[in-house]
């Protein structure tokens, strides 16, 4: 079974600074997908960024980028120029490619990100 | 447009009540999901529908009964729930693509309180 570990229950960063959230995972699969979701106090789960395991290039989305280390099974999220609106719970998630069915996501326990003004 | 809608936003029910949660998407997605999320915990998968057929049922108690009437709509029927079933219920959808590259998009959730 796949597991996802987020070792930082809470992180705090000054507004406009850069912060990195860590995520490691365990799998025997060679092809899979990794995601970072953001869940603000409104509880809406919002996709931040995704990475396909077969791609060596790290994904980026504006101020958000990942450092994907496949051999180390590590998938960290870097947020540059942090903004107050970035404050939320961040979940790292894993899924395998769906075959005959459509699989759900396996989530880490989450990291609560606090932005200090 | 990546919108998944859920109704109601909030629901309070007694242990003898019967209620239903509704989820809708109009993105042409053919996979839909129910997750349960307790406070300060990650979401946990309950059910997966693929092409309107139940493909995954993660050992959920029978007091939860999913239904997928068509490709855009997903219901979760609730009956004889327990107070420990109080949680945020999240619906998600994804486009079924060969090779499984789909991304799941979530609705805003229904916050359920069982008294």
CSV table of C-alpha atoms in Angstrom, one decimal:
chain,number,residue,atom,x,y,z
A,1,UNK,CA,0.0,0.0,0.0
A,2,UNK,CA,1.1,3.5,-0.7
A,3,UNK,CA,1.8,5.9,2.1
A,4,UNK,CA,2.3,9.7,2.1
A,5,UNK,CA,4.2,11.4,4.9
A,6,UNK,CA,4.2,15.1,5.7
A,7,UNK,CA,6.6,15.6,8.6
A,8,UNK,CA,5.8,19.2,9.3
A,9,UNK,CA,2.4,19.6,11.1
A,10,UNK,CA,2.8,23.4,11.0
A,11,UNK,CA,5.0,26.0,9.3
A,12,UNK,CA,5.2,29.7,9.7
A,13,UNK,CA,6.6,32.2,7.2
A,14,UNK,CA,6.8,36.0,6.9
A,15,UNK,CA,4.8,37.6,4.1
A,16,UNK,CA,6.9,37.9,0.9
A,17,UNK,CA,9.3,35.2,2.1
A,18,UNK,CA,9.8,31.7,0.6
A,19,UNK,CA,8.7,28.5,2.4
A,20,UNK,CA,9.2,24.9,1.5
A,21,UNK,CA,6.8,22.1,2.6
A,22,UNK,CA,8.1,18.6,2.6
A,23,UNK,CA,6.5,15.4,1.5
A,24,UNK,CA,7.8,11.9,1.2
A,25,UNK,CA,6.0,8.8,-0.1
A,26,UNK,CA,6.4,5.1,-0.3
A,27,UNK,CA,5.4,3.1,-3.3
A,28,UNK,CA,6.5,0.1,-5.4
A,29,UNK,CA,5.0,1.6,-8.5
A,30,UNK,CA,7.1,3.2,-11.2
A,31,UNK,CA,4.4,5.3,-12.7
A,32,UNK,CA,2.2,7.5,-10.5
A,33,UNK,CA,1.1,11.0,-10.0
A,34,UNK,CA,1.7,13.5,-7.1
A,35,UNK,CA,-0.3,16.5,-6.2
A,36,UNK,CA,-0.3,19.4,-3.7
A,37,UNK,CA,-3.8,20.5,-2.6
A,38,UNK,CA,-4.5,23.6,-0.5
A,39,UNK,CA,-7.5,23.7,1.9
A,40,UNK,CA,-8.2,27.2,3.4
A,41,UNK,CA,-10.5,27.7,6.3
A,42,UNK,CA,-13.5,27.6,3.9
A,43,UNK,CA,-12.6,23.8,3.6
A,44,UNK,CA,-12.6,23.9,-0.3
A,45,UNK,CA,-9.9,21.6,-1.5
A,46,UNK,CA,-8.0,23.4,-4.3
A,47,UNK,CA,-5.4,21.9,-6.6
A,48,UNK,CA,-2.1,23.8,-6.4
A,49,UNK,CA,0.2,21.7,-8.6
A,50,UNK,CA,0.7,18.3,-9.9
A,51,UNK,CA,3.7,16.2,-11.1
A,52,UNK,CA,3.8,13.0,-13.3
A,53,UNK,CA,6.4,10.6,-12.1
A,54,UNK,CA,7.7,9.9,-15.6
A,55,UNK,CA,8.6,13.6,-16.1
A,56,UNK,CA,12.0,14.6,-14.9
A,57,UNK,CA,11.3,18.3,-15.1
A,58,UNK,CA,9.8,19.8,-11.9
A,59,UNK,CA,6.4,21.3,-12.2
A,60,UNK,CA,5.8,25.0,-11.7
A,61,UNK,CA,2.7,27.1,-11.4
A,62,UNK,CA,3.4,30.8,-10.9
A,63,UNK,CA,4.8,31.2,-7.3
A,64,UNK,CA,4.5,27.5,-6.7
A,65,UNK,CA,7.1,24.9,-7.7
A,66,UNK,CA,8.0,21.4,-6.7
A,67,UNK,CA,11.3,19.6,-6.1
A,68,UNK,CA,10.6,16.1,-7.2
A,69,UNK,CA,13.3,13.5,-6.3
A,70,UNK,CA,12.0,10.2,-7.6
A,71,UNK,CA,14.8,8.1,-6.3
A,72,UNK,CA,14.5,9.6,-2.8
A,73,UNK,CA,10.6,9.5,-3.1
A,74,UNK,CA,10.5,13.1,-2.1
A,75,UNK,CA,8.1,15.8,-3.4
A,76,UNK,CA,8.4,19.2,-1.7
A,77,UNK,CA,6.5,22.3,-2.5
A,78,UNK,CA,8.1,25.7,-2.6
A,79,UNK,CA,6.0,28.8,-2.3
A,80,UNK,CA,7.8,32.0,-3.3
A,81,UNK,CA,6.8,35.5,-2.3
A,82,UNK,CA,4.3,34.2,0.3
A,83,UNK,CA,1.0,36.0,0.5
A,84,UNK,CA,-1.6,36.2,3.2
A,85,UNK,CA,-4.0,34.3,0.9
A,86,UNK,CA,-1.6,31.3,1.0
A,87,UNK,CA,-2.5,30.6,4.6
A,88,UNK,CA,-4.1,27.2,4.6
A,89,UNK,CA,-3.7,23.5,5.2
A,90,UNK,CA,-1.6,21.9,2.5
A,91,UNK,CA,-2.0,18.2,1.6
A,92,UNK,CA,0.4,16.2,-0.4
A,93,UNK,CA,-1.4,13.4,-2.4
A,94,UNK,CA,-0.5,10.4,-4.4
A,95,UNK,CA,-2.3,8.3,-6.9
A,96,UNK,CA,-1.5,5.5,-9.3
A,97,UNK,CA,-2.6,5.5,-12.9
A,98,UNK,CA,-6.1,4.1,-13.1
A,99,UNK,CA,-6.5,0.9,-14.9
A,100,UNK,CA,-9.9,-0.8,-15.1
A,101,UNK,CA,-11.2,1.5,-12.3
A,102,UNK,CA,-10.6,5.0,-11.1
A,103,UNK,CA,-8.5,5.2,-7.9
A,104,UNK,CA,-8.8,7.7,-5.2
A,105,UNK,CA,-6.1,9.8,-3.7
A,106,UNK,CA,-3.9,8.9,-0.8
A,107,UNK,CA,-3.3,12.0,1.3
A,108,UNK,CA,-0.6,12.9,3.8
A,109,UNK,CA,-1.7,14.3,7.1
A,110,UNK,CA,-1.3,17.9,6.0
A,111,UNK,CA,0.9,20.9,6.9
A,112,UNK,CA,-0.8,24.0,8.4
A,113,UNK,CA,0.9,27.0,6.8
A,114,UNK,CA,0.7,30.3,8.7
A,115,UNK,CA,1.6,33.6,7.0
A,116,UNK,CA,2.9,36.3,9.3
A,117,UNK,CA,2.1,39.8,8.1
B,1,UNK,CA,-14.5,25.5,-15.8
B,2,UNK,CA,-13.5,23.2,-13.0
B,3,UNK,CA,-16.5,23.6,-10.8
B,4,UNK,CA,-18.0,20.8,-8.7
B,5,UNK,CA,-21.1,21.8,-6.7
B,6,UNK,CA,-22.4,20.2,-3.6
B,7,UNK,CA,-25.7,20.7,-1.7
B,8,UNK,CA,-26.5,21.3,1.0
B,9,UNK,CA,-23.6,23.3,2.5
B,10,UNK,CA,-24.6,22.3,6.0
B,11,UNK,CA,-26.8,19.5,7.3
B,12,UNK,CA,-27.9,18.7,10.8
B,13,UNK,CA,-29.7,15.4,11.3
B,14,UNK,CA,-30.9,13.1,14.0
B,15,UNK,CA,-29.8,9.5,14.2
B,16,UNK,CA,-33.2,8.3,12.9
B,17,UNK,CA,-33.4,10.7,9.9
B,18,UNK,CA,-32.9,9.9,6.3
B,19,UNK,CA,-31.1,12.5,4.2
B,20,UNK,CA,-29.2,12.8,1.0
B,21,UNK,CA,-26.1,14.8,-0.1
B,22,UNK,CA,-25.9,15.9,-3.7
B,23,UNK,CA,-22.9,16.5,-6.0
B,24,UNK,CA,-23.0,17.8,-9.5
B,25,UNK,CA,-20.4,18.5,-12.2
B,26,UNK,CA,-20.8,19.6,-15.9
B,27,UNK,CA,-17.2,19.1,-17.0
B,28,UNK,CA,-17.9,15.9,-18.8
B,29,UNK,CA,-16.0,13.9,-16.2
B,30,UNK,CA,-16.7,10.2,-16.0
B,31,UNK,CA,-15.3,9.4,-12.5
B,32,UNK,CA,-16.8,10.8,-9.3
B,33,UNK,CA,-15.8,10.3,-5.7
B,34,UNK,CA,-17.0,10.6,-2.2
B,35,UNK,CA,-14.5,11.4,0.6
B,36,UNK,CA,-15.1,11.8,4.3
B,37,UNK,CA,-12.9,14.3,6.2
B,38,UNK,CA,-12.9,14.6,10.0
B,39,UNK,CA,-11.6,17.8,11.6
B,40,UNK,CA,-7.8,18.3,11.3
B,41,UNK,CA,-7.5,15.0,9.3
B,42,UNK,CA,-6.9,14.3,5.6
B,43,UNK,CA,-9.8,13.2,3.4
B,44,UNK,CA,-10.5,9.5,3.3
B,45,UNK,CA,-11.9,7.8,0.2
B,46,UNK,CA,-15.4,6.3,0.6
B,47,UNK,CA,-16.6,5.5,-2.9
B,48,UNK,CA,-15.6,5.8,-6.5
B,49,UNK,CA,-17.9,5.7,-9.5
B,50,UNK,CA,-16.5,5.2,-13.0
B,51,UNK,CA,-18.8,5.5,-15.9
B,52,UNK,CA,-21.8,5.5,-13.5
B,53,UNK,CA,-20.7,2.2,-12.0
B,54,UNK,CA,-19.5,1.7,-8.5
B,55,UNK,CA,-15.9,0.6,-8.8
B,56,UNK,CA,-14.5,1.2,-5.3
B,57,UNK,CA,-16.3,0.9,-2.0
B,58,UNK,CA,-13.8,1.3,0.8
B,59,UNK,CA,-15.6,-0.9,3.4
B,60,UNK,CA,-18.0,1.9,4.3
B,61,UNK,CA,-20.9,1.0,6.6
B,62,UNK,CA,-24.2,0.3,4.9
B,63,UNK,CA,-25.8,3.4,6.5
B,64,UNK,CA,-24.1,5.2,3.6
B,65,UNK,CA,-25.5,4.4,0.2
B,66,UNK,CA,-24.1,6.1,-2.9
B,67,UNK,CA,-26.0,6.5,-6.1
B,68,UNK,CA,-24.9,7.8,-9.5
B,69,UNK,CA,-28.1,8.5,-11.6
B,70,UNK,CA,-26.1,9.9,-14.5
B,71,UNK,CA,-22.7,11.0,-15.5
B,72,UNK,CA,-23.1,14.5,-14.0
B,73,UNK,CA,-24.8,13.6,-10.7
B,74,UNK,CA,-23.7,11.8,-7.6
B,75,UNK,CA,-25.7,11.3,-4.5
B,76,UNK,CA,-24.9,10.0,-1.0
B,77,UNK,CA,-28.0,8.7,0.9
B,78,UNK,CA,-27.7,8.7,4.6
B,79,UNK,CA,-29.7,6.6,7.0
B,80,UNK,CA,-29.4,5.9,10.7
B,81,UNK,CA,-26.2,7.7,11.1
B,82,UNK,CA,-24.1,7.9,14.3
B,83,UNK,CA,-22.6,11.0,15.9
B,84,UNK,CA,-19.2,9.8,14.9
B,85,UNK,CA,-20.3,10.2,11.2
B,86,UNK,CA,-20.2,14.0,11.7
B,87,UNK,CA,-17.6,15.3,9.3
B,88,UNK,CA,-17.1,17.2,6.1
B,89,UNK,CA,-18.2,15.1,3.1
B,90,UNK,CA,-16.3,16.0,-0.1
B,91,UNK,CA,-17.2,15.2,-3.6
B,92,UNK,CA,-14.7,15.1,-6.4
B,93,UNK,CA,-14.7,14.4,-10.1
B,94,UNK,CA,-12.1,13.6,-12.7
B,95,UNK,CA,-11.9,12.9,-16.4
B,96,UNK,CA,-11.3,9.2,-17.2
B,97,UNK,CA,-8.3,9.2,-19.5
B,98,UNK,CA,-6.3,6.2,-20.5
B,99,UNK,CA,-3.2,6.0,-18.5
B,100,UNK,CA,-4.9,7.7,-15.6
B,101,UNK,CA,-3.6,11.3,-16.0
B,102,UNK,CA,-6.8,12.8,-14.6
B,103,UNK,CA,-6.7,15.3,-11.8
B,104,UNK,CA,-9.5,15.3,-9.2
B,105,UNK,CA,-11.4,18.5,-8.7
B,106,UNK,CA,-13.2,18.9,-5.4
B,107,UNK,CA,-16.5,20.5,-4.5
B,108,UNK,CA,-16.8,22.8,-1.4
B,109,UNK,CA,-18.2,20.0,0.8
B,110,UNK,CA,-21.2,19.4,3.0
B,111,UNK,CA,-20.6,19.8,6.7
B,112,UNK,CA,-22.7,17.2,8.4
B,113,UNK,CA,-23.6,17.1,12.1
B,114,UNK,CA,-25.4,14.1,13.5
B,115,UNK,CA,-27.1,14.6,16.8
